[in-house]
Amino acid sequence: MTAPSTPDAVPAETGTVTTAVPARLDRLPWSRWHWMIVIGLGTVWILDGLEVTIVGNVAGRIAEDGSGLAITSAQITGVAAALYVAGACSGALFFGWLTDRYGRKRLFMVTLAVYLAATALTALSTEAWWFFLFRFLTGFGIGGEYAAINSAIDELIPSLYRGRVDLIINGSYWLGAIGGALLSIVMLDTDIFPADIGWRLSFALGVVLGLVILLVRRHVPESPRWQFIHGRGEKAEELVSSVEREIEREKGAPLPPPDREITIHQRRGVGFGEIARTVFARYPRRAVLGLALFVGQAFLYNAITFGFGAILTTFYGVPTGHTGYYFAVIAAGNFVGPLLLGRLFDTVGRRIMISSTYLLSGLLLFATAWLFDRGSLTASTLTACWCVVLFFASTGASSAYLTVSEVFPMETRAMAIAFFYALGTAAGGISGPLVFAGLTESGVVGDTVLAFQIGAGLMCAAGLVAVFLAVNAERRSLEDIAEPLSTVKPSTARVRP
């Protein structure tokens, strides 16, 4: 590869460079270096799951007298939840644009720092407005994480493993949810912690875990794909060469030569107009696919989880203090799905696996709704049904993030993730509660059945869209799936000396 200038220089608009960096990254065998990437970037979803679950489970305690915070349970699950969602949507869009412009590493460090600071300050809340403000800022950081992390993961992980790694990492959210559900049981026990301390320590634990992740993440490099497009050719060359030497020492064998090169026209950044034209004009079928997958999974999850506690307590008399055990069970199903099925996305293929996981989860939820309507289920068997539904639904939902991060050009990747994540989050966090709140809390069996059917119907519709529009991206280079906007055709390529 011929570097255009000094490592940190931004190239002139006319500069071009030929590089084999993408092919060199894709032909790497799995190594300790890749495990470092997974641990450094992927574990933040555990924090997200821990955060969201803890808030939902401790809402009742925070609203009680003696908690040290004058706030109602409705304000926590209503206003604070809406602000968290608004923060996540706006954070994804804001940091997504910065990620494409200024790099993956810089932004995934900033977004984690925002998350940690906001979570710590949430634990110190003594006024409702303070709690609301830092719930918004916590969401702002988490939204930015989704854009920065997913783009970095897909650009650093070899194409042979990209599907399973992406799915398992996104599914690890539910490990945090399990921890949050079980942790809240301990933290809410006033025999162990005073009422005004336990919920604060729950947030503080998230901060401690986040600081550990921050220390590991310092060693995760910038994406070489981003570097060579943005004029840091020497940095990309040095990084990939050092990784190759490390892996050759680990494996005790030389790596095969890369099988292709790419010539690109370097640029400073991409404007919103070009991003919109690329996503909706150049790839309209892929845009429809992304919208369908995100909206479908958002509504299915709200159909089940938004009224989760209310359904168990209203229809089966489960004490509110015990719902965390049931939630831990369905959270386990959510994680096991991507863990066991993720490999099939790289072998059987994206189209078959995306469509089948969406359709199966939707059909199984329809069956659950029918059994619930007949009165054939207990709290335990309903939870078992949810667990099976979410085994497939979680895999499908994780594949939505994988899809939008790999089917659009590199220059727009973080913004594409941000846009579809923001849309799905808004649908799930704003439209979902408006639709499902009254249905799942009314105490009328038919209303809850309707909530299940809405979620199941949209999931099946998304699965049918995937049958026709899903992209066969398995084991393919990102540059083959969506050619970079900066690519120079061979007839016009010119490598600067």
mmCIF file of N, CA and C in Angstrom, residues 201-326:
data_model
loop_
_atom_site.group_PDB
_atom_site.id
_atom_site.type_symbol
_atom_site.label_atom_id
_atom_site.label_comp_id
_atom_site.label_asym_id
_atom_site.label_seq_id
_atom_site.Cartn_x
_atom_site.Cartn_y
_atom_site.Cartn_z
ATOM 1 N N LEU A 201 -26.592 1.803 44.967
ATOM 2 C CA LEU A 201 -25.488 0.870 44.763
ATOM 3 C C LEU A 201 -25.656 0.073 43.473
ATOM 4 N N SER A 202 -26.904 -0.164 43.061
ATOM 5 C CA SER A 202 -27.146 -0.865 41.803
ATOM 6 C C SER A 202 -26.534 -0.097 40.638
ATOM 7 N N PHE A 203 -26.766 1.223 40.614
ATOM 8 C CA PHE A 203 -26.173 2.052 39.566
ATOM 9 C C PHE A 203 -24.656 2.112 39.716
ATOM 10 N N ALA A 204 -24.184 2.197 40.949
ATOM 11 C CA ALA A 204 -22.740 2.298 41.186
ATOM 12 C C ALA A 204 -22.006 1.065 40.685
ATOM 13 N N LEU A 205 -22.625 -0.102 40.800
ATOM 14 C CA LEU A 205 -21.993 -1.323 40.314
ATOM 15 C C LEU A 205 -21.793 -1.259 38.803
ATOM 16 N N GLY A 206 -22.781 -0.703 38.097
ATOM 17 C CA GLY A 206 -22.639 -0.524 36.650
ATOM 18 C C GLY A 206 -21.450 0.355 36.304
ATOM 19 N N VAL A 207 -21.228 1.371 37.124
ATOM 20 C CA VAL A 207 -20.081 2.266 36.897
ATOM 21 C C VAL A 207 -18.764 1.511 37.078
ATOM 22 N N VAL A 208 -18.687 0.691 38.120
ATOM 23 C CA VAL A 208 -17.459 -0.071 38.377
ATOM 24 C C VAL A 208 -17.158 -1.014 37.210
ATOM 25 N N LEU A 209 -18.175 -1.729 36.742
ATOM 26 C CA LEU A 209 -17.984 -2.630 35.604
ATOM 27 C C LEU A 209 -17.572 -1.849 34.357
ATOM 28 N N GLY A 210 -18.182 -0.680 34.162
ATOM 29 C CA GLY A 210 -17.848 0.145 33.009
ATOM 30 C C GLY A 210 -16.413 0.630 33.035
ATOM 31 N N LEU A 211 -15.901 0.945 34.213
ATOM 32 C CA LEU A 211 -14.511 1.385 34.330
ATOM 33 C C LEU A 211 -13.547 0.261 33.950
ATOM 34 N N VAL A 212 -13.890 -0.966 34.317
ATOM 35 C CA VAL A 212 -13.065 -2.110 33.918
ATOM 36 C C VAL A 212 -13.053 -2.242 32.397
ATOM 37 N N ILE A 213 -14.231 -2.105 31.787
ATOM 38 C CA ILE A 213 -14.329 -2.188 30.326
ATOM 39 C C ILE A 213 -13.532 -1.067 29.671
ATOM 40 N N LEU A 214 -13.575 0.120 30.256
ATOM 41 C CA LEU A 214 -12.836 1.259 29.712
ATOM 42 C C LEU A 214 -11.338 0.965 29.686
ATOM 43 N N LEU A 215 -10.824 0.314 30.728
ATOM 44 C CA LEU A 215 -9.399 -0.025 30.773
ATOM 45 C C LEU A 215 -9.028 -1.011 29.670
ATOM 46 N N VAL A 216 -9.906 -1.992 29.429
ATOM 47 C CA VAL A 216 -9.649 -2.965 28.367
ATOM 48 C C VAL A 216 -9.761 -2.305 27.001
ATOM 49 N N ARG A 217 -10.731 -1.434 26.854
ATOM 50 C CA ARG A 217 -11.013 -0.827 25.562
ATOM 51 C C ARG A 217 -9.889 0.084 25.078
ATOM 52 N N ARG A 218 -9.067 0.558 25.977
ATOM 53 C CA ARG A 218 -7.950 1.405 25.566
ATOM 54 C C ARG A 218 -7.035 0.708 24.571
ATOM 55 N N HIS A 219 -7.009 -0.625 24.618
ATOM 56 C CA HIS A 219 -6.109 -1.387 23.762
ATOM 57 C C HIS A 219 -6.744 -1.759 22.425
ATOM 58 N N VAL A 220 -8.028 -1.479 22.252
ATOM 59 C CA VAL A 220 -8.690 -1.772 20.981
ATOM 60 C C VAL A 220 -8.289 -0.701 19.971
ATOM 61 N N PRO A 221 -7.817 -1.100 18.774
ATOM 62 C CA PRO A 221 -7.306 -0.117 17.820
ATOM 63 C C PRO A 221 -8.407 0.553 17.010
ATOM 64 N N GLU A 222 -8.015 1.582 16.295
ATOM 65 C CA GLU A 222 -8.891 2.194 15.308
ATOM 66 C C GLU A 222 -9.111 1.212 14.154
ATOM 67 N N SER A 223 -10.214 1.345 13.460
ATOM 68 C CA SER A 223 -10.486 0.506 12.294
ATOM 69 C C SER A 223 -9.544 0.871 11.150
ATOM 70 N N PRO A 224 -8.706 -0.085 10.684
ATOM 71 C CA PRO A 224 -7.835 0.225 9.538
ATOM 72 C C PRO A 224 -8.629 0.610 8.295
ATOM 73 N N ARG A 225 -9.854 0.084 8.156
ATOM 74 C CA ARG A 225 -10.675 0.456 7.006
ATOM 75 C C ARG A 225 -11.006 1.947 7.059
ATOM 76 N N TRP A 226 -11.310 2.444 8.244
ATOM 77 C CA TRP A 226 -11.584 3.878 8.374
ATOM 78 C C TRP A 226 -10.304 4.668 8.132
ATOM 79 N N GLN A 227 -9.186 4.174 8.616
ATOM 80 C CA GLN A 227 -7.923 4.901 8.509
ATOM 81 C C GLN A 227 -7.502 5.129 7.064
ATOM 82 N N PHE A 228 -7.547 4.078 6.232
ATOM 83 C CA PHE A 228 -7.011 4.278 4.890
ATOM 84 C C PHE A 228 -7.916 5.151 4.030
ATOM 85 N N ILE A 229 -9.198 5.218 4.344
ATOM 86 C CA ILE A 229 -10.071 6.113 3.599
ATOM 87 C C ILE A 229 -9.870 7.558 4.038
ATOM 88 N N HIS A 230 -9.519 7.764 5.298
ATOM 89 C CA HIS A 230 -9.408 9.119 5.835
ATOM 90 C C HIS A 230 -7.963 9.617 5.926
ATOM 91 N N GLY A 231 -7.078 9.072 5.103
ATOM 92 C CA GLY A 231 -5.748 9.631 4.973
ATOM 93 C C GLY A 231 -4.730 9.173 5.986
ATOM 94 N N ARG A 232 -5.042 8.145 6.742
ATOM 95 C CA ARG A 232 -4.085 7.624 7.715
ATOM 96 C C ARG A 232 -3.552 6.283 7.234
ATOM 97 N N GLY A 233 -3.054 6.282 6.008
ATOM 98 C CA GLY A 233 -2.615 5.047 5.370
ATOM 99 C C GLY A 233 -1.483 4.362 6.084
ATOM 100 N N GLU A 234 -0.505 5.120 6.568
ATOM 101 C CA GLU A 234 0.622 4.515 7.268
ATOM 102 C C GLU A 234 0.179 3.872 8.578
ATOM 103 N N LYS A 235 -0.760 4.521 9.271
ATOM 104 C CA LYS A 235 -1.296 3.947 10.509
ATOM 105 C C LYS A 235 -1.981 2.610 10.236
ATOM 106 N N ALA A 236 -2.774 2.553 9.169
ATOM 107 C CA ALA A 236 -3.465 1.318 8.822
ATOM 108 C C ALA A 236 -2.460 0.222 8.481
ATOM 109 N N GLU A 237 -1.445 0.575 7.714
ATOM 110 C CA GLU A 237 -0.408 -0.393 7.333
ATOM 111 C C GLU A 237 0.334 -0.920 8.556
ATOM 112 N N GLU A 238 0.731 -0.018 9.455
ATOM 113 C CA GLU A 238 1.458 -0.424 10.658
ATOM 114 C C GLU A 238 0.616 -1.333 11.539
ATOM 115 N N LEU A 239 -0.658 -0.983 11.703
ATOM 116 C CA LEU A 239 -1.539 -1.772 12.566
ATOM 117 C C LEU A 239 -1.730 -3.177 12.015
ATOM 118 N N VAL A 240 -2.094 -3.287 10.741
ATOM 119 C CA VAL A 240 -2.359 -4.595 10.161
ATOM 120 C C VAL A 240 -1.092 -5.447 10.143
ATOM 121 N N SER A 241 0.050 -4.836 9.836
ATOM 122 C CA SER A 241 1.312 -5.584 9.828
ATOM 123 C C SER A 241 1.640 -6.125 11.214
ATOM 124 N N SER A 242 1.417 -5.313 12.258
ATOM 125 C CA SER A 242 1.713 -5.772 13.622
ATOM 126 C C SER A 242 0.780 -6.901 14.039
ATOM 127 N N VAL A 243 -0.494 -6.823 13.639
ATOM 128 C CA VAL A 243 -1.441 -7.894 13.953
ATOM 129 C C VAL A 243 -1.051 -9.172 13.224
ATOM 130 N N GLU A 244 -0.654 -9.045 11.964
ATOM 131 C CA GLU A 244 -0.227 -10.227 11.199
ATOM 132 C C GLU A 244 0.976 -10.900 11.853
ATOM 133 N N ARG A 245 1.953 -10.113 12.288
ATOM 134 C CA ARG A 245 3.133 -10.698 12.938
ATOM 135 C C ARG A 245 2.739 -11.405 14.239
ATOM 136 N N GLU A 246 1.850 -10.781 15.000
ATOM 137 C CA GLU A 246 1.398 -11.378 16.265
ATOM 138 C C GLU A 246 0.691 -12.703 16.030
ATOM 139 N N ILE A 247 -0.174 -12.757 15.014
ATOM 140 C CA ILE A 247 -0.933 -13.977 14.731
ATOM 141 C C ILE A 247 -0.026 -15.060 14.162
ATOM 142 N N GLU A 248 0.960 -14.696 13.351
ATOM 143 C CA GLU A 248 1.902 -15.693 12.828
ATOM 144 C C GLU A 248 2.718 -16.322 13.954
ATOM 145 N N ARG A 249 3.100 -15.509 14.935
ATOM 146 C CA ARG A 249 3.802 -16.076 16.099
ATOM 147 C C ARG A 249 2.895 -17.004 16.888
ATOM 148 N N GLU A 250 1.630 -16.586 17.068
ATOM 149 C CA GLU A 250 0.674 -17.403 17.824
ATOM 150 C C GLU A 250 0.390 -18.727 17.131
ATOM 151 N N LYS A 251 0.207 -18.705 15.807
ATOM 152 C CA LYS A 251 -0.168 -19.909 15.055
ATOM 153 C C LYS A 251 1.044 -20.719 14.610
ATOM 154 N N GLY A 252 2.228 -20.103 14.609
ATOM 155 C CA GLY A 252 3.427 -20.817 14.189
ATOM 156 C C GLY A 252 3.479 -21.106 12.711
ATOM 157 N N ALA A 253 2.806 -20.309 11.902
ATOM 158 C CA ALA A 253 2.785 -20.519 10.452
ATOM 159 C C ALA A 253 2.552 -19.188 9.758
ATOM 160 N N PRO A 254 3.103 -19.031 8.556
ATOM 161 C CA PRO A 254 2.885 -17.778 7.821
ATOM 162 C C PRO A 254 1.456 -17.682 7.309
ATOM 163 N N LEU A 255 0.977 -16.458 7.164
ATOM 164 C CA LEU A 255 -0.358 -16.226 6.629
ATOM 165 C C LEU A 255 -0.338 -16.271 5.104
ATOM 166 N N PRO A 256 -1.441 -16.697 4.484
ATOM 167 C CA PRO A 256 -1.497 -16.672 3.018
ATOM 168 C C PRO A 256 -1.529 -15.228 2.523
ATOM 169 N N PRO A 257 -1.077 -14.982 1.294
ATOM 170 C CA PRO A 257 -1.105 -13.613 0.770
ATOM 171 C C PRO A 257 -2.543 -13.159 0.539
ATOM 172 N N PRO A 258 -2.826 -11.853 0.647
ATOM 173 C CA PRO A 258 -4.173 -11.351 0.351
ATOM 174 C C PRO A 258 -4.500 -11.560 -1.120
ATOM 175 N N ASP A 259 -5.778 -11.740 -1.411
ATOM 176 C CA ASP A 259 -6.170 -12.093 -2.783
ATOM 177 C C ASP A 259 -6.679 -10.919 -3.607
ATOM 178 N N ARG A 260 -6.684 -9.698 -3.031
ATOM 179 C CA ARG A 260 -7.184 -8.563 -3.813
ATOM 180 C C ARG A 260 -6.736 -7.252 -3.197
ATOM 181 N N GLU A 261 -6.842 -6.209 -3.993
ATOM 182 C CA GLU A 261 -6.592 -4.846 -3.535
ATOM 183 C C GLU A 261 -7.785 -3.985 -3.904
ATOM 184 N N ILE A 262 -7.837 -2.816 -3.298
ATOM 185 C CA ILE A 262 -8.890 -1.860 -3.619
ATOM 186 C C ILE A 262 -8.248 -0.484 -3.732
ATOM 187 N N THR A 263 -8.690 0.290 -4.695
ATOM 188 C CA THR A 263 -8.208 1.653 -4.871
ATOM 189 C C THR A 263 -9.327 2.606 -4.495
ATOM 190 N N ILE A 264 -9.050 3.518 -3.592
ATOM 191 C CA ILE A 264 -10.074 4.438 -3.105
ATOM 192 C C ILE A 264 -9.613 5.889 -3.238
ATOM 193 N N HIS A 265 -10.606 6.752 -3.325
ATOM 194 C CA HIS A 265 -10.407 8.197 -3.386
ATOM 195 C C HIS A 265 -10.632 8.728 -1.976
ATOM 196 N N GLN A 266 -9.571 9.191 -1.345
ATOM 197 C CA GLN A 266 -9.669 9.568 0.063
ATOM 198 C C GLN A 266 -10.488 10.847 0.244
ATOM 199 N N ARG A 267 -11.163 10.911 1.367
ATOM 200 C CA ARG A 267 -12.043 12.053 1.619
ATOM 201 C C ARG A 267 -12.072 12.378 3.104
ATOM 202 N N ARG A 268 -12.491 13.591 3.391
ATOM 203 C CA ARG A 268 -12.536 14.040 4.778
ATOM 204 C C ARG A 268 -13.774 13.509 5.504
ATOM 205 N N GLY A 269 -14.897 13.456 4.844
ATOM 206 C CA GLY A 269 -16.134 12.998 5.473
ATOM 207 C C GLY A 269 -17.262 12.942 4.458
ATOM 208 N N VAL A 270 -18.434 12.527 4.926
ATOM 209 C CA VAL A 270 -19.616 12.397 4.079
ATOM 210 C C VAL A 270 -20.742 13.194 4.713
ATOM 211 N N GLY A 271 -21.425 13.999 3.921
ATOM 212 C CA GLY A 271 -22.513 14.816 4.433
ATOM 213 C C GLY A 271 -23.807 14.027 4.581
ATOM 214 N N PHE A 272 -24.757 14.614 5.330
ATOM 215 C CA PHE A 272 -26.040 13.941 5.537
ATOM 216 C C PHE A 272 -26.773 13.711 4.220
ATOM 217 N N GLY A 273 -26.656 14.642 3.288
ATOM 218 C CA GLY A 273 -27.334 14.490 2.012
ATOM 219 C C GLY A 273 -26.847 13.266 1.252
ATOM 220 N N GLU A 274 -25.531 13.088 1.214
ATOM 221 C CA GLU A 274 -24.981 11.928 0.507
ATOM 222 C C GLU A 274 -25.329 10.630 1.226
ATOM 223 N N ILE A 275 -25.350 10.667 2.554
ATOM 224 C CA ILE A 275 -25.744 9.474 3.317
ATOM 225 C C ILE A 275 -27.176 9.092 2.984
ATOM 226 N N ALA A 276 -28.080 10.083 2.971
ATOM 227 C CA ALA A 276 -29.492 9.807 2.670
ATOM 228 C C ALA A 276 -29.655 9.263 1.259
ATOM 229 N N ARG A 277 -28.948 9.868 0.300
ATOM 230 C CA ARG A 277 -29.047 9.388 -1.085
ATOM 231 C C ARG A 277 -28.518 7.961 -1.206
ATOM 232 N N THR A 278 -27.450 7.674 -0.483
ATOM 233 C CA THR A 278 -26.866 6.333 -0.548
ATOM 234 C C THR A 278 -27.821 5.287 0.014
ATOM 235 N N VAL A 279 -28.355 5.561 1.198
ATOM 236 C CA VAL A 279 -29.197 4.577 1.882
ATOM 237 C C VAL A 279 -30.533 4.393 1.168
ATOM 238 N N PHE A 280 -31.172 5.497 0.764
ATOM 239 C CA PHE A 280 -32.548 5.401 0.248
ATOM 240 C C PHE A 280 -32.657 5.398 -1.269
ATOM 241 N N ALA A 281 -31.694 5.984 -1.970
ATOM 242 C CA ALA A 281 -31.753 6.004 -3.432
ATOM 243 C C ALA A 281 -30.903 4.901 -4.046
ATOM 244 N N ARG A 282 -29.700 4.733 -3.538
ATOM 245 C CA ARG A 282 -28.809 3.711 -4.092
ATOM 246 C C ARG A 282 -29.172 2.315 -3.614
ATOM 247 N N TYR A 283 -29.630 2.194 -2.356
ATOM 248 C CA TYR A 283 -29.968 0.883 -1.791
ATOM 249 C C TYR A 283 -31.376 0.888 -1.194
ATOM 250 N N PRO A 284 -32.413 1.177 -1.976
ATOM 251 C CA PRO A 284 -33.768 1.267 -1.389
ATOM 252 C C PRO A 284 -34.277 -0.064 -0.835
ATOM 253 N N ARG A 285 -33.945 -1.186 -1.488
ATOM 254 C CA ARG A 285 -34.408 -2.493 -1.004
ATOM 255 C C ARG A 285 -33.772 -2.812 0.353
ATOM 256 N N ARG A 286 -32.509 -2.451 0.507
ATOM 257 C CA ARG A 286 -31.840 -2.692 1.777
ATOM 258 C C ARG A 286 -32.382 -1.774 2.870
ATOM 259 N N ALA A 287 -32.778 -0.566 2.491
ATOM 260 C CA ALA A 287 -33.385 0.352 3.459
ATOM 261 C C ALA A 287 -34.720 -0.206 3.954
ATOM 262 N N VAL A 288 -35.533 -0.729 3.044
ATOM 263 C CA VAL A 288 -36.810 -1.339 3.433
ATOM 264 C C VAL A 288 -36.562 -2.528 4.353
ATOM 265 N N LEU A 289 -35.557 -3.333 4.021
ATOM 266 C CA LEU A 289 -35.213 -4.491 4.858
ATOM 267 C C LEU A 289 -34.830 -4.045 6.266
ATOM 268 N N GLY A 290 -33.963 -3.035 6.370
ATOM 269 C CA GLY A 290 -33.544 -2.551 7.684
ATOM 270 C C GLY A 290 -34.707 -2.027 8.500
ATOM 271 N N LEU A 291 -35.592 -1.255 7.861
ATOM 272 C CA LEU A 291 -36.760 -0.719 8.565
ATOM 273 C C LEU A 291 -37.662 -1.842 9.062
ATOM 274 N N ALA A 292 -37.911 -2.825 8.211
ATOM 275 C CA ALA A 292 -38.797 -3.926 8.591
ATOM 276 C C ALA A 292 -38.229 -4.716 9.768
ATOM 277 N N LEU A 293 -36.928 -5.019 9.713
ATOM 278 C CA LEU A 293 -36.321 -5.821 10.777
ATOM 279 C C LEU A 293 -36.339 -5.089 12.111
ATOM 280 N N PHE A 294 -36.019 -3.811 12.112
ATOM 281 C CA PHE A 294 -35.950 -3.076 13.375
ATOM 282 C C PHE A 294 -37.333 -2.827 13.957
ATOM 283 N N VAL A 295 -38.285 -2.455 13.135
ATOM 284 C CA VAL A 295 -39.636 -2.195 13.655
ATOM 285 C C VAL A 295 -40.273 -3.497 14.139
ATOM 286 N N GLY A 296 -40.099 -4.579 13.396
ATOM 287 C CA GLY A 296 -40.676 -5.863 13.790
ATOM 288 C C GLY A 296 -40.185 -6.325 15.149
ATOM 289 N N GLN A 297 -38.856 -6.306 15.345
ATOM 290 C CA GLN A 297 -38.329 -6.776 16.629
ATOM 291 C C GLN A 297 -38.685 -5.828 17.769
ATOM 292 N N ALA A 298 -38.769 -4.529 17.475
ATOM 293 C CA ALA A 298 -39.101 -3.570 18.531
ATOM 294 C C ALA A 298 -40.507 -3.830 19.073
ATOM 295 N N PHE A 299 -41.463 -4.081 18.191
ATOM 296 C CA PHE A 299 -42.833 -4.299 18.634
ATOM 297 C C PHE A 299 -43.005 -5.662 19.287
ATOM 298 N N LEU A 300 -42.308 -6.692 18.799
ATOM 299 C CA LEU A 300 -42.431 -7.989 19.459
ATOM 300 C C LEU A 300 -41.902 -7.909 20.893
ATOM 301 N N TYR A 301 -40.763 -7.258 21.068
ATOM 302 C CA TYR A 301 -40.204 -7.178 22.416
ATOM 303 C C TYR A 301 -41.094 -6.375 23.347
ATOM 304 N N ASN A 302 -41.713 -5.322 22.830
ATOM 305 C CA ASN A 302 -42.614 -4.566 23.688
ATOM 306 C C ASN A 302 -43.885 -5.327 23.992
ATOM 307 N N ALA A 303 -44.337 -6.142 23.041
ATOM 308 C CA ALA A 303 -45.544 -6.938 23.277
ATOM 309 C C ALA A 303 -45.350 -7.868 24.462
ATOM 310 N N ILE A 304 -44.128 -8.388 24.630
ATOM 311 C CA ILE A 304 -43.855 -9.327 25.712
ATOM 312 C C ILE A 304 -43.343 -8.619 26.959
ATOM 313 N N THR A 305 -42.322 -7.782 26.785
ATOM 314 C CA THR A 305 -41.592 -7.289 27.955
ATOM 315 C C THR A 305 -42.188 -6.039 28.587
ATOM 316 N N PHE A 306 -42.929 -5.225 27.817
ATOM 317 C CA PHE A 306 -43.417 -3.980 28.411
ATOM 318 C C PHE A 306 -44.373 -4.247 29.559
ATOM 319 N N GLY A 307 -45.261 -5.225 29.381
ATOM 320 C CA GLY A 307 -46.200 -5.550 30.458
ATOM 321 C C GLY A 307 -45.850 -6.827 31.178
ATOM 322 N N PHE A 308 -44.579 -7.200 31.137
ATOM 323 C CA PHE A 308 -44.145 -8.479 31.693
ATOM 324 C C PHE A 308 -44.589 -8.661 33.145
ATOM 325 N N GLY A 309 -44.193 -7.709 33.992
ATOM 326 C CA GLY A 309 -44.538 -7.830 35.404
ATOM 327 C C GLY A 309 -46.032 -7.749 35.641
ATOM 328 N N ALA A 310 -46.704 -6.816 34.903
ATOM 329 C CA ALA A 310 -48.149 -6.641 35.081
ATOM 330 C C ALA A 310 -48.917 -7.905 34.709
ATOM 331 N N ILE A 311 -48.493 -8.586 33.649
ATOM 332 C CA ILE A 311 -49.170 -9.808 33.220
ATOM 333 C C ILE A 311 -49.046 -10.886 34.296
ATOM 334 N N LEU A 312 -47.841 -11.063 34.831
ATOM 335 C CA LEU A 312 -47.639 -12.099 35.842
ATOM 336 C C LEU A 312 -48.402 -11.802 37.133
ATOM 337 N N THR A 313 -48.390 -10.549 37.554
ATOM 338 C CA THR A 313 -49.068 -10.212 38.815
ATOM 339 C C THR A 313 -50.585 -10.160 38.647
ATOM 340 N N THR A 314 -51.058 -9.649 37.507
ATOM 341 C CA THR A 314 -52.498 -9.484 37.300
ATOM 342 C C THR A 314 -53.197 -10.808 37.058
ATOM 343 N N PHE A 315 -52.617 -11.654 36.203
ATOM 344 C CA PHE A 315 -53.316 -12.873 35.797
ATOM 345 C C PHE A 315 -52.919 -14.104 36.609
ATOM 346 N N TYR A 316 -51.754 -14.064 37.261
ATOM 347 C CA TYR A 316 -51.276 -15.259 37.958
ATOM 348 C C TYR A 316 -50.919 -15.008 39.419
ATOM 349 N N GLY A 317 -51.092 -13.778 39.888
ATOM 350 C CA GLY A 317 -50.860 -13.478 41.292
ATOM 351 C C GLY A 317 -49.417 -13.601 41.742
ATOM 352 N N VAL A 318 -48.475 -13.448 40.829
ATOM 353 C CA VAL A 318 -47.059 -13.519 41.203
ATOM 354 C C VAL A 318 -46.694 -12.260 41.984
ATOM 355 N N PRO A 319 -46.091 -12.372 43.161
ATOM 356 C CA PRO A 319 -45.696 -11.178 43.925
ATOM 357 C C PRO A 319 -44.698 -10.336 43.133
ATOM 358 N N THR A 320 -44.813 -9.028 43.264
ATOM 359 C CA THR A 320 -43.932 -8.143 42.504
ATOM 360 C C THR A 320 -42.456 -8.393 42.817
ATOM 361 N N GLY A 321 -42.155 -8.796 44.032
ATOM 362 C CA GLY A 321 -40.767 -9.049 44.401
ATOM 363 C C GLY A 321 -40.188 -10.313 43.781
ATOM 364 N N HIS A 322 -41.053 -11.154 43.162
ATOM 365 C CA HIS A 322 -40.581 -12.414 42.581
ATOM 366 C C HIS A 322 -40.522 -12.385 41.058
ATOM 367 N N THR A 323 -40.982 -11.310 40.432
ATOM 368 C CA THR A 323 -40.991 -11.283 38.967
ATOM 369 C C THR A 323 -39.578 -11.303 38.394
ATOM 370 N N GLY A 324 -38.592 -10.867 39.161
ATOM 371 C CA GLY A 324 -37.214 -10.883 38.695
ATOM 372 C C GLY A 324 -36.737 -12.288 38.361
ATOM 373 N N TYR A 325 -37.192 -13.298 39.091
ATOM 374 C CA TYR A 325 -36.798 -14.677 38.798
ATOM 375 C C TYR A 325 -37.319 -15.105 37.431
ATOM 376 N N TYR A 326 -38.579 -14.753 37.135
ATOM 377 C CA TYR A 326 -39.155 -15.100 35.842
ATOM 378 C C TYR A 326 -38.431 -14.363 34.722
#
